[in-house]
């Protein structure tokens, strides 16, 4: 009876709270055409028992019996915000935030949470606290090229020469490059091939730091997130493997998430379906831990960058219900993922040759030939794409051929996807780049701080700085400018951005003839680089000097 009352009270609290009243669940509907393996949520595997099932613990009945040894939990602390990495010592290091369960504010003590370093011999735990590091929330751990480590937290960071410290508190630096400020309370980081760090901030904007010590500079002009009406996005997690970037963003109000992929970290493809939702925490014997809220996703990566496990902060009931010294709390939990298998594409013209290679735990010979689909992910995910013209086992590898026109691959730089089942009904999937695709891509971005000056004849000169924030050099690329002011027709200027080495920049001076733009009011300058569309271009505001 008490539990029912608390749930009703929490619901009423949401209904009458002035901030909560504006929210509504997203209108997103999962396409009926999606097949198994088409959505990220299909990649979650059953959880092996790390410890014994226990019911003599806190929590509602829906999360009991459960595996207390999975992740980290205890009766004394509430845990949230978890980030797991594998150290050079072969152990697994979980940087996680916690506060005392008996804190007067209950769950909403989180602004005073402490970052702790916990360690385990196995990915899922059990994790034991090795040290308290300091105050912080929304922790994310990443290693720099020089071997040092960074722990990002809201409004600060901790740095250490090794994963075991000692930790020094400081701040990361951020440069919007003239763009509007954005929320930096949930940031996620991925290390690139050259040691530079790519970051996605809470609202989906991409930033790059050359080494993790220099400032993070904003390089995108719009959010990466999908156009889902009424979704309330936060808690992004980004990772990079040897093919592409991956991004999952949490819809905190809808208790679900969405998954995207990108080659350069700025232009993203949205894969339909849910990334995760309540109900994924099922053990290999069928036992379900039905956690009420799933947030703060992070991934554990292998040596190829593939996500092998996903970790979450979970709570057994609504956050408002969690009070001090009660039966509610939160913990960090891990769940294994099926991983993309090694695949390469060769051949050109009318036929593509695709090879699946064996690895530990995967034998291509077990793949059911009649289940294979290959091609553009948007087609494969709905059961389309190409069927193999032939398939043979050669040297332990599965070698297949596909009719190119059936694959639906239209962008030479886009990753192709293979989807299949093995003999036991397990999910098999992989991504690979076409043979003529670049392994890495440049990343050109304009600075929104445009300098304007008039000469003695009244002509206006714009000076626009463009940098290459990618890990490889860029070739010459066209630059297109459109002046938009007071509903008048666009005024066009064109230029060429020269070839740029990684992290080099150039300033282009473009001259507008006298009399073409006389107003002294603010105007909009649309800066398009290469094949950017209007919606991708930088819409900078400038002031025409007198």
Coordinates of C-alpha atoms in Angstrom, one line a residue:
X1 CA 0.0 0.0 0.0
X2 CA 2.9 2.4 0.8
X3 CA 4.5 1.6 -2.5
X4 CA 1.3 2.5 -4.4
X5 CA 1.0 5.7 -2.5
X6 CA 4.5 6.7 -3.3
X7 CA 4.0 6.1 -7.0
X8 CA 0.8 8.2 -7.0
X9 CA 2.6 11.0 -5.1
X10 CA 5.5 10.9 -7.7
X11 CA 3.0 11.1 -10.6
X12 CA 1.2 14.0 -9.0
X13 CA 4.5 15.8 -8.4
X14 CA 5.2 15.6 -12.1
X15 CA 1.8 16.8 -13.0
X16 CA 1.9 19.9 -10.9
X17 CA 5.6 20.8 -11.2
X18 CA 5.8 23.9 -13.5
X19 CA 8.9 22.6 -15.3
X20 CA 7.5 19.1 -15.8
X21 CA 4.2 20.3 -17.1
X22 CA 5.7 21.4 -20.4
X23 CA 7.0 17.9 -21.2
X24 CA 5.3 15.3 -23.3
X25 CA 6.6 12.0 -24.6
X26 CA 8.0 12.0 -28.1
X27 CA 5.8 11.1 -31.0
X28 CA 8.3 8.7 -32.5
X29 CA 6.9 5.4 -33.8
X30 CA 9.2 2.5 -34.7
X31 CA 8.8 1.6 -38.4
X32 CA 7.0 -1.7 -38.8
X33 CA 9.5 -2.7 -41.6
X34 CA 12.5 -2.9 -39.2
X35 CA 14.0 -6.4 -39.1
X36 CA 15.9 -8.0 -36.2
X37 CA 19.3 -6.4 -36.2
X38 CA 18.0 -3.2 -37.7
X39 CA 17.9 -1.4 -34.4
X40 CA 20.7 -1.0 -31.9
X41 CA 18.5 -2.4 -29.1
X42 CA 18.8 -5.8 -30.8
X43 CA 22.5 -6.0 -29.9
X44 CA 22.0 -6.4 -26.2
X45 CA 22.9 -9.9 -25.0
X46 CA 21.7 -11.8 -21.9
X47 CA 23.6 -10.9 -18.8
X48 CA 25.7 -13.7 -17.2
X49 CA 25.4 -13.9 -13.4
X50 CA 28.5 -12.3 -11.9
X51 CA 27.3 -13.2 -8.4
X52 CA 24.3 -15.1 -7.0
X53 CA 20.7 -13.8 -7.4
X54 CA 19.7 -11.8 -4.3
X55 CA 16.3 -10.5 -3.0
X56 CA 17.5 -9.3 0.4
X57 CA 18.4 -5.9 -1.0
X58 CA 16.8 -2.5 -1.6
X59 CA 14.5 -1.9 -4.5
X60 CA 11.0 -2.6 -5.8
X61 CA 10.1 -6.2 -6.6
X62 CA 10.7 -5.6 -10.4
X63 CA 14.5 -5.4 -9.8
X64 CA 14.6 -8.5 -7.5
X65 CA 16.2 -11.0 -7.5
X66 CA 19.2 -9.3 -9.0
X67 CA 22.9 -9.5 -9.4
X68 CA 24.4 -7.2 -6.8
X69 CA 27.9 -8.1 -8.1
X70 CA 27.2 -6.7 -11.6
X71 CA 28.6 -3.1 -11.8
X72 CA 28.7 -1.4 -8.4
X73 CA 26.1 -1.0 -5.7
X74 CA 25.8 -1.1 -1.9
X75 CA 23.3 0.0 0.8
X76 CA 25.4 2.9 2.0
X77 CA 25.7 4.9 -1.3
X78 CA 23.6 5.7 -4.4
X79 CA 25.7 5.4 -7.6
X80 CA 25.3 7.2 -10.9
X81 CA 27.3 8.3 -13.9
X82 CA 29.6 5.4 -14.8
X83 CA 32.6 5.3 -17.2
X84 CA 34.5 2.0 -17.7
X85 CA 37.9 1.6 -19.4
X86 CA 40.5 -1.2 -19.6
X87 CA 43.9 -0.3 -18.2
X88 CA 47.3 -1.4 -19.2
X89 CA 47.3 -3.6 -16.1
X90 CA 44.6 -5.8 -17.7
X91 CA 42.0 -4.7 -15.1
X92 CA 38.8 -2.8 -15.6
X93 CA 38.5 0.7 -14.1
X94 CA 35.1 2.1 -13.4
X95 CA 35.0 5.9 -12.6
X96 CA 31.6 6.4 -11.0
X97 CA 29.8 9.1 -9.1
X98 CA 28.1 8.5 -5.7
X99 CA 26.5 10.2 -2.7
X100 CA 25.3 8.8 0.6
X101 CA 21.9 7.1 0.4
X102 CA 20.8 8.7 3.6
X103 CA 21.4 12.2 2.3
X104 CA 18.5 14.6 3.2
X105 CA 17.7 15.3 -0.4
X106 CA 17.5 11.6 -1.5
X107 CA 18.3 11.2 -5.2
X108 CA 18.6 15.0 -5.6
X109 CA 21.7 15.0 -3.6
X110 CA 23.5 14.3 -6.9
X111 CA 24.9 17.9 -7.3
X112 CA 27.1 17.0 -4.4
X113 CA 28.3 13.6 -5.7
X114 CA 31.8 12.4 -5.4
X115 CA 33.8 10.7 -8.2
X116 CA 35.3 7.4 -7.1
X117 CA 37.7 5.0 -8.8
X118 CA 36.7 1.4 -8.7
X119 CA 38.4 -1.7 -10.1
X120 CA 37.4 -5.2 -11.2
X121 CA 39.1 -8.2 -12.8
X122 CA 36.2 -8.7 -15.3
X123 CA 34.2 -6.2 -17.4
X124 CA 30.9 -6.6 -15.5
X125 CA 32.5 -6.6 -12.1
X126 CA 32.2 -6.8 -9.2
X127 CA 33.8 -3.4 -8.8
X128 CA 35.5 -2.4 -5.6
X129 CA 36.2 1.3 -4.7
X130 CA 39.9 2.0 -4.7
X131 CA 39.9 5.7 -4.0
X132 CA 37.8 8.8 -3.8
X133 CA 38.9 11.4 -6.3
X134 CA 36.8 14.5 -5.6
X135 CA 33.6 16.2 -6.2
X136 CA 32.0 15.9 -9.6
X137 CA 29.1 14.6 -11.7
X138 CA 28.6 13.2 -15.2
X139 CA 32.0 11.7 -15.3
X140 CA 33.6 10.5 -18.5
X141 CA 37.1 9.0 -18.7
X142 CA 39.4 9.1 -21.7
X143 CA 43.2 8.7 -22.3
X144 CA 45.3 11.2 -24.2
X145 CA 48.0 10.4 -26.8
X146 CA 50.7 11.2 -24.2
X147 CA 49.4 8.4 -22.0
X148 CA 47.8 10.7 -19.4
X149 CA 44.2 10.4 -18.4
X150 CA 41.3 12.9 -18.1
X151 CA 38.1 12.6 -16.1
X152 CA 35.6 15.1 -17.4
X153 CA 32.9 16.3 -14.9
X154 CA 30.4 19.2 -15.0
X155 CA 32.4 22.5 -15.0
X156 CA 35.7 20.8 -14.3
X157 CA 38.0 17.9 -15.0
X158 CA 40.7 15.8 -13.2
X159 CA 44.0 14.9 -14.9
X160 CA 46.6 12.3 -13.9
X161 CA 49.7 10.8 -15.5
X162 CA 48.3 7.3 -15.1
X163 CA 45.0 5.6 -14.6
X164 CA 45.8 5.3 -10.9
X165 CA 46.5 9.0 -10.3
X166 CA 47.4 11.2 -8.6
X167 CA 44.5 13.3 -9.8
X168 CA 44.7 17.1 -10.1
X169 CA 41.5 19.1 -10.5
X170 CA 41.3 21.7 -13.3
X171 CA 39.2 22.8 -16.2
X172 CA 38.7 22.0 -19.9
X173 CA 38.7 24.9 -22.2
X174 CA 36.0 25.4 -24.8
X175 CA 35.9 27.8 -27.8
X176 CA 32.6 28.2 -29.7
X177 CA 34.5 30.0 -32.5
X178 CA 31.8 32.7 -32.6
X179 CA 28.9 30.3 -32.4
X180 CA 26.2 30.6 -29.8
X181 CA 27.0 29.0 -26.4
X182 CA 25.6 25.5 -25.7
X183 CA 25.0 23.3 -22.6
X184 CA 28.3 21.7 -21.6
X185 CA 27.0 19.6 -18.7
X186 CA 26.9 16.3 -20.5
X187 CA 30.0 15.8 -22.8
X188 CA 31.3 12.7 -24.3
X189 CA 34.7 12.1 -25.9
X190 CA 36.3 9.8 -28.5
X191 CA 40.1 9.6 -29.3
X192 CA 40.9 9.7 -33.0
X193 CA 43.7 8.0 -35.0
X194 CA 46.1 10.9 -34.7
X195 CA 45.5 11.3 -30.9
X196 CA 43.2 14.3 -31.3
X197 CA 39.9 14.2 -29.3
X198 CA 36.5 14.6 -30.7
X199 CA 33.7 15.6 -28.3
X200 CA 29.9 15.8 -28.5
X201 CA 28.2 18.2 -26.1
X202 CA 24.8 17.7 -24.4
X203 CA 22.8 19.3 -27.3
X204 CA 24.6 17.4 -30.0
X205 CA 27.3 19.7 -31.2
X206 CA 30.8 18.5 -32.2
X207 CA 34.0 19.9 -30.8
X208 CA 37.7 18.9 -31.5
X209 CA 40.9 19.3 -29.4
X210 CA 44.2 18.7 -31.0
X211 CA 45.5 16.8 -28.0
X212 CA 43.1 17.0 -25.1
X213 CA 45.2 19.8 -23.5
X214 CA 44.5 22.5 -26.1
X215 CA 40.9 24.0 -26.1
X216 CA 38.0 22.1 -27.5
X217 CA 36.8 24.1 -30.5
X218 CA 33.2 23.8 -31.9
X219 CA 33.2 22.6 -35.5
X220 CA 29.6 21.8 -36.2
X221 CA 26.8 24.2 -37.1
X222 CA 23.8 22.1 -36.1
X223 CA 22.9 19.4 -33.7
X224 CA 23.6 15.7 -34.6
X225 CA 20.4 14.5 -33.0
X226 CA 17.5 13.1 -35.0
X227 CA 14.4 15.1 -35.7
X228 CA 12.2 13.4 -33.1
X229 CA 9.3 15.6 -32.0
X230 CA 9.0 16.1 -28.2
X231 CA 12.2 14.2 -27.4
X232 CA 14.2 15.5 -24.5
X233 CA 17.8 14.7 -25.3
X234 CA 20.7 14.4 -22.9
X235 CA 23.5 12.0 -22.0
X236 CA 25.1 11.4 -25.4
X237 CA 27.8 8.7 -25.7
X238 CA 30.2 8.6 -28.6
X239 CA 32.8 6.0 -29.6
X240 CA 34.9 5.3 -32.7
X241 CA 35.9 2.0 -34.1
X242 CA 38.0 1.2 -37.2
X243 CA 35.1 2.0 -39.6
X244 CA 33.1 5.0 -38.2
X245 CA 31.9 7.0 -35.2
X246 CA 28.8 5.8 -33.2
X247 CA 26.6 8.0 -31.1
X248 CA 23.7 7.2 -28.8
X249 CA 21.6 9.9 -27.1
X250 CA 19.2 9.4 -24.3
X251 CA 15.6 10.7 -24.3
X252 CA 15.3 11.1 -20.6
X253 CA 11.6 11.8 -20.5
X254 CA 10.6 9.0 -22.9
X255 CA 12.9 6.5 -21.2
X256 CA 14.5 5.5 -24.5
X257 CA 17.4 6.4 -26.8
X258 CA 18.4 6.8 -30.4
X259 CA 21.5 5.7 -32.4
X260 CA 23.5 7.4 -35.1
X261 CA 26.6 6.8 -37.2
X262 CA 29.1 9.1 -38.9
X263 CA 32.3 9.0 -40.9
X264 CA 33.7 12.4 -39.8
X265 CA 31.9 13.1 -36.5
X266 CA 29.8 15.9 -37.9
X267 CA 27.5 14.5 -40.6
X268 CA 25.3 11.8 -39.0
X269 CA 23.1 9.0 -40.3
X270 CA 20.2 8.1 -38.0
X271 CA 19.4 4.4 -37.8
X272 CA 15.7 3.9 -37.0
X273 CA 14.4 2.0 -34.0
X274 CA 15.3 2.3 -30.3
X275 CA 18.9 2.2 -29.0
X276 CA 17.7 0.9 -25.6
X277 CA 14.7 1.0 -23.4
X278 CA 13.5 -0.6 -20.1
X279 CA 13.5 -4.4 -20.4
X280 CA 17.0 -5.0 -21.7
X281 CA 18.5 -6.3 -18.4
X282 CA 17.6 -9.9 -18.8
X283 CA 19.9 -12.7 -17.5
X284 CA 20.8 -15.8 -19.4
X285 CA 18.4 -17.9 -17.4
X286 CA 15.5 -15.5 -18.3
X287 CA 15.5 -13.5 -15.0
X288 CA 14.6 -9.8 -15.7
X289 CA 15.8 -6.8 -13.8
X290 CA 13.2 -4.3 -14.9
X291 CA 14.9 -1.0 -13.9
X292 CA 12.5 2.0 -14.0
X293 CA 15.0 4.5 -15.5
X294 CA 18.1 3.9 -17.6
X295 CA 20.5 6.9 -18.1
X296 CA 24.1 7.9 -18.5
X297 CA 25.1 5.3 -21.2
X298 CA 28.8 4.5 -21.7
X299 CA 30.6 1.8 -23.6
X300 CA 33.6 -0.4 -23.0
X301 CA 35.7 -0.8 -26.2
X302 CA 38.0 -3.5 -27.4
X303 CA 41.4 -3.1 -29.2
X304 CA 39.5 -2.4 -32.5
X305 CA 37.3 0.3 -30.9
X306 CA 34.2 -1.9 -30.9
X307 CA 31.7 -1.6 -28.1
X308 CA 31.7 -4.9 -26.2
X309 CA 29.6 -3.8 -23.2
X310 CA 27.4 -0.9 -22.3
X311 CA 27.1 0.5 -18.8
X312 CA 24.3 2.6 -17.4
X313 CA 23.1 4.4 -14.3
X314 CA 19.8 2.8 -13.2
X315 CA 17.2 3.5 -10.5
X316 CA 14.4 1.2 -9.3
X317 CA 11.7 3.9 -9.3
X318 CA 11.0 7.5 -10.2
X319 CA 13.8 9.8 -9.0
X320 CA 11.3 11.8 -6.9
X321 CA 10.4 8.7 -5.0
X322 CA 14.0 8.0 -3.8
X323 CA 14.2 9.5 -0.3
X324 CA 16.9 9.1 2.4
X325 CA 17.0 5.8 4.4
X326 CA 14.2 4.2 2.3
X327 CA 14.0 1.1 0.1
X328 CA 15.0 3.0 -3.2
X329 CA 18.4 3.8 -4.6
X330 CA 20.5 3.6 -7.8
X331 CA 23.5 1.7 -9.1
X332 CA 25.8 1.3 -12.0
X333 CA 25.2 -1.8 -14.2
X334 CA 26.7 -3.4 -17.2
X335 CA 25.4 -5.5 -20.1
X336 CA 27.3 -7.3 -22.9
X337 CA 26.8 -6.4 -26.5
X338 CA 27.1 -8.4 -29.7
X339 CA 29.9 -6.9 -31.7
X340 CA 30.4 -6.2 -35.4
X341 CA 32.4 -8.9 -37.1
X342 CA 35.5 -8.3 -39.2
X343 CA 34.5 -7.6 -42.8
X344 CA 36.2 -6.2 -45.9
X345 CA 34.9 -5.3 -49.3
X346 CA 36.8 -5.7 -52.6
X347 CA 36.0 -5.6 -56.2
X348 CA 34.4 -2.9 -58.3
X349 CA 32.0 -2.6 -61.2
X350 CA 28.9 -4.8 -61.4
X351 CA 29.9 -7.2 -58.5
X352 CA 31.2 -6.6 -55.0
X353 CA 33.2 -9.3 -53.1
X354 CA 32.6 -9.3 -49.4
X355 CA 34.6 -11.3 -46.9
X356 CA 33.7 -12.2 -43.3
X357 CA 36.8 -13.1 -41.3
X358 CA 36.9 -15.5 -38.3
X359 CA 37.9 -14.3 -34.8
X360 CA 37.8 -15.6 -31.3
X361 CA 34.2 -16.5 -30.6
X362 CA 33.1 -16.2 -34.2
X363 CA 33.2 -18.8 -37.0
X364 CA 31.9 -17.5 -40.4
X365 CA 31.1 -21.1 -41.3
X366 CA 28.2 -20.8 -38.8
X367 CA 26.4 -18.0 -40.8
X368 CA 23.2 -19.1 -42.5
X369 CA 23.6 -18.1 -46.2
X370 CA 19.9 -17.6 -46.8
X371 CA 19.7 -15.0 -44.0
X372 CA 22.4 -12.7 -45.4
X373 CA 21.5 -9.2 -46.6
X374 CA 24.2 -6.6 -47.6
X375 CA 24.2 -3.0 -48.7
X376 CA 23.1 0.4 -47.5
X377 CA 22.1 0.2 -43.8
X378 CA 18.9 2.0 -44.6
X379 CA 17.9 -0.9 -46.8
X380 CA 19.4 -3.8 -44.9
X381 CA 17.7 -2.7 -41.7
X382 CA 14.3 -3.2 -43.3
X383 CA 15.1 -6.5 -44.9
X384 CA 16.2 -5.2 -48.3
X385 CA 19.6 -4.9 -49.8
X386 CA 21.4 -7.6 -51.8
X387 CA 21.3 -11.3 -51.3
X388 CA 24.6 -13.2 -52.1
X389 CA 25.0 -14.4 -55.6
X390 CA 27.5 -16.9 -54.2
X391 CA 29.1 -17.8 -50.9
X392 CA 32.0 -20.1 -50.1
X393 CA 34.3 -20.9 -47.2
X394 CA 37.9 -20.3 -48.1
X395 CA 40.7 -20.5 -45.6
X396 CA 38.2 -20.2 -42.8
X397 CA 36.7 -17.0 -44.3
X398 CA 33.2 -16.6 -45.7
X399 CA 33.6 -15.1 -49.2
X400 CA 30.4 -13.7 -50.8
X401 CA 29.6 -11.9 -54.0
X402 CA 26.8 -9.3 -54.4
X403 CA 25.3 -7.5 -57.4
X404 CA 26.3 -3.9 -56.9
X405 CA 23.1 -2.4 -58.1
X406 CA 21.1 -4.4 -55.5
X407 CA 23.2 -3.0 -52.6
X408 CA 21.8 0.5 -52.7
X409 CA 25.1 2.1 -51.8
X410 CA 25.0 5.6 -53.2
X411 CA 27.8 7.4 -51.2
X412 CA 31.3 6.2 -51.8
X413 CA 32.2 7.4 -48.2
X414 CA 29.3 5.6 -46.5
X415 CA 29.7 2.4 -44.6
X416 CA 27.9 -0.7 -45.9
X417 CA 26.2 -3.1 -43.6
X418 CA 25.8 -6.9 -43.5
X419 CA 23.1 -8.5 -41.5
X420 CA 22.6 -12.2 -40.9
X421 CA 21.9 -15.0 -38.4
X422 CA 24.1 -17.9 -37.3
X423 CA 23.1 -21.5 -37.0
X424 CA 21.8 -21.0 -33.5
X425 CA 19.8 -18.0 -34.4
X426 CA 22.3 -15.5 -33.0
X427 CA 22.7 -12.0 -34.6
X428 CA 25.5 -11.5 -37.0
X429 CA 26.3 -8.0 -38.3
X430 CA 29.2 -6.0 -39.6
X431 CA 30.1 -2.6 -41.2
X432 CA 32.8 -2.0 -43.8
X433 CA 33.8 0.8 -46.2
X434 CA 33.8 0.3 -50.0
X435 CA 37.2 -0.3 -51.5
X436 CA 37.5 3.2 -53.0
X437 CA 36.5 5.0 -49.7
X438 CA 39.0 7.0 -47.7
X439 CA 39.9 5.4 -44.4
X440 CA 39.9 8.8 -42.6
X441 CA 38.4 12.2 -43.6
X442 CA 39.3 15.8 -43.3
X443 CA 37.0 18.1 -41.4
X444 CA 36.7 21.7 -42.6
X445 CA 34.9 24.3 -40.5
X446 CA 34.6 28.1 -40.7
X447 CA 34.9 30.5 -37.8
X448 CA 31.8 32.5 -37.2
X449 CA 33.8 35.6 -36.2
X450 CA 33.9 37.2 -39.7
X451 CA 35.9 40.4 -40.0
X452 CA 34.4 43.1 -42.2
X453 CA 36.0 46.3 -43.5
X454 CA 35.3 48.9 -46.1
X455 CA 37.9 50.5 -48.3
X456 CA 38.0 54.1 -49.4
X457 CA 35.8 53.4 -52.4
X458 CA 33.1 51.8 -50.2
X459 CA 33.7 48.2 -51.2
X460 CA 33.2 45.6 -48.4
X461 CA 35.8 42.9 -47.7
X462 CA 35.0 39.9 -45.7
X463 CA 37.8 37.9 -44.0
X464 CA 36.7 34.3 -43.2
X465 CA 38.9 31.9 -41.3
X466 CA 38.6 28.2 -42.2
X467 CA 40.4 25.4 -40.4
X468 CA 40.9 21.7 -41.0
X469 CA 40.0 19.8 -37.8
X470 CA 40.3 16.4 -39.3
X471 CA 43.1 13.9 -38.8
X472 CA 44.1 14.0 -42.5
X473 CA 44.9 16.7 -45.1
X474 CA 42.2 18.2 -47.2
X475 CA 42.3 19.1 -50.9
X476 CA 41.0 22.4 -52.4
X477 CA 37.3 22.9 -51.6
X478 CA 34.9 25.6 -52.9
X479 CA 33.6 28.2 -50.5
X480 CA 30.2 29.8 -51.1
X481 CA 28.9 32.9 -49.3
X482 CA 25.3 34.2 -49.3
X483 CA 24.4 37.5 -47.8
X484 CA 20.9 37.7 -46.4
X485 CA 19.5 40.9 -45.1
X486 CA 16.0 42.3 -44.5
X487 CA 14.3 39.9 -46.9
X488 CA 16.4 41.1 -49.9
X489 CA 17.7 38.8 -52.6
X490 CA 20.9 36.8 -51.8
X491 CA 24.2 38.3 -52.8
X492 CA 26.7 35.5 -53.7
X493 CA 30.4 35.4 -53.5
X494 CA 32.6 32.4 -54.2
X495 CA 36.1 31.4 -53.3
X496 CA 38.4 28.3 -52.9
X497 CA 39.8 27.0 -49.7
X498 CA 43.3 25.7 -50.4
X499 CA 44.6 22.3 -49.4
X500 CA 45.1 22.3 -45.6
X501 CA 47.1 19.9 -43.4
X502 CA 45.5 18.7 -40.2
X503 CA 44.8 21.6 -37.8
X504 CA 46.1 24.1 -40.3
X505 CA 43.9 27.1 -41.2
X506 CA 43.6 29.8 -43.8
X507 CA 41.9 33.2 -44.0
X508 CA 40.1 34.1 -47.2
X509 CA 39.4 37.7 -48.2
X510 CA 36.3 38.1 -50.4
X511 CA 35.4 41.5 -51.8
X512 CA 31.9 42.8 -52.4
X513 CA 31.8 45.7 -54.9
X514 CA 30.8 49.2 -53.8
X515 CA 27.1 49.8 -53.6
X516 CA 26.0 46.2 -53.3
X517 CA 25.5 46.3 -49.6
X518 CA 25.0 49.7 -48.0
X519 CA 22.9 49.0 -44.8
X520 CA 24.6 49.4 -41.4
X521 CA 22.2 46.9 -39.8
X522 CA 23.2 43.3 -38.8
X523 CA 22.9 40.8 -41.6
X524 CA 23.2 37.0 -41.9
X525 CA 26.1 35.4 -43.8
X526 CA 25.6 31.8 -44.9
X527 CA 28.9 30.1 -45.3
X528 CA 28.9 26.8 -47.2
X529 CA 31.9 24.6 -47.5
X530 CA 32.0 22.1 -50.4
X531 CA 28.7 20.2 -50.8
X532 CA 27.2 21.5 -47.5
X533 CA 23.5 22.2 -47.8
X534 CA 21.9 25.4 -46.4
X535 CA 20.9 23.6 -43.2
X536 CA 24.5 22.4 -42.7
X537 CA 26.2 25.7 -43.5
X538 CA 27.3 28.2 -40.9
X539 CA 24.7 31.0 -40.5
X540 CA 26.8 33.7 -39.0
X541 CA 25.6 37.2 -38.0
X542 CA 27.8 40.1 -39.0
X543 CA 27.7 43.9 -38.8
X544 CA 28.4 46.0 -41.9
X545 CA 30.8 48.8 -40.9
X546 CA 29.8 52.4 -41.6

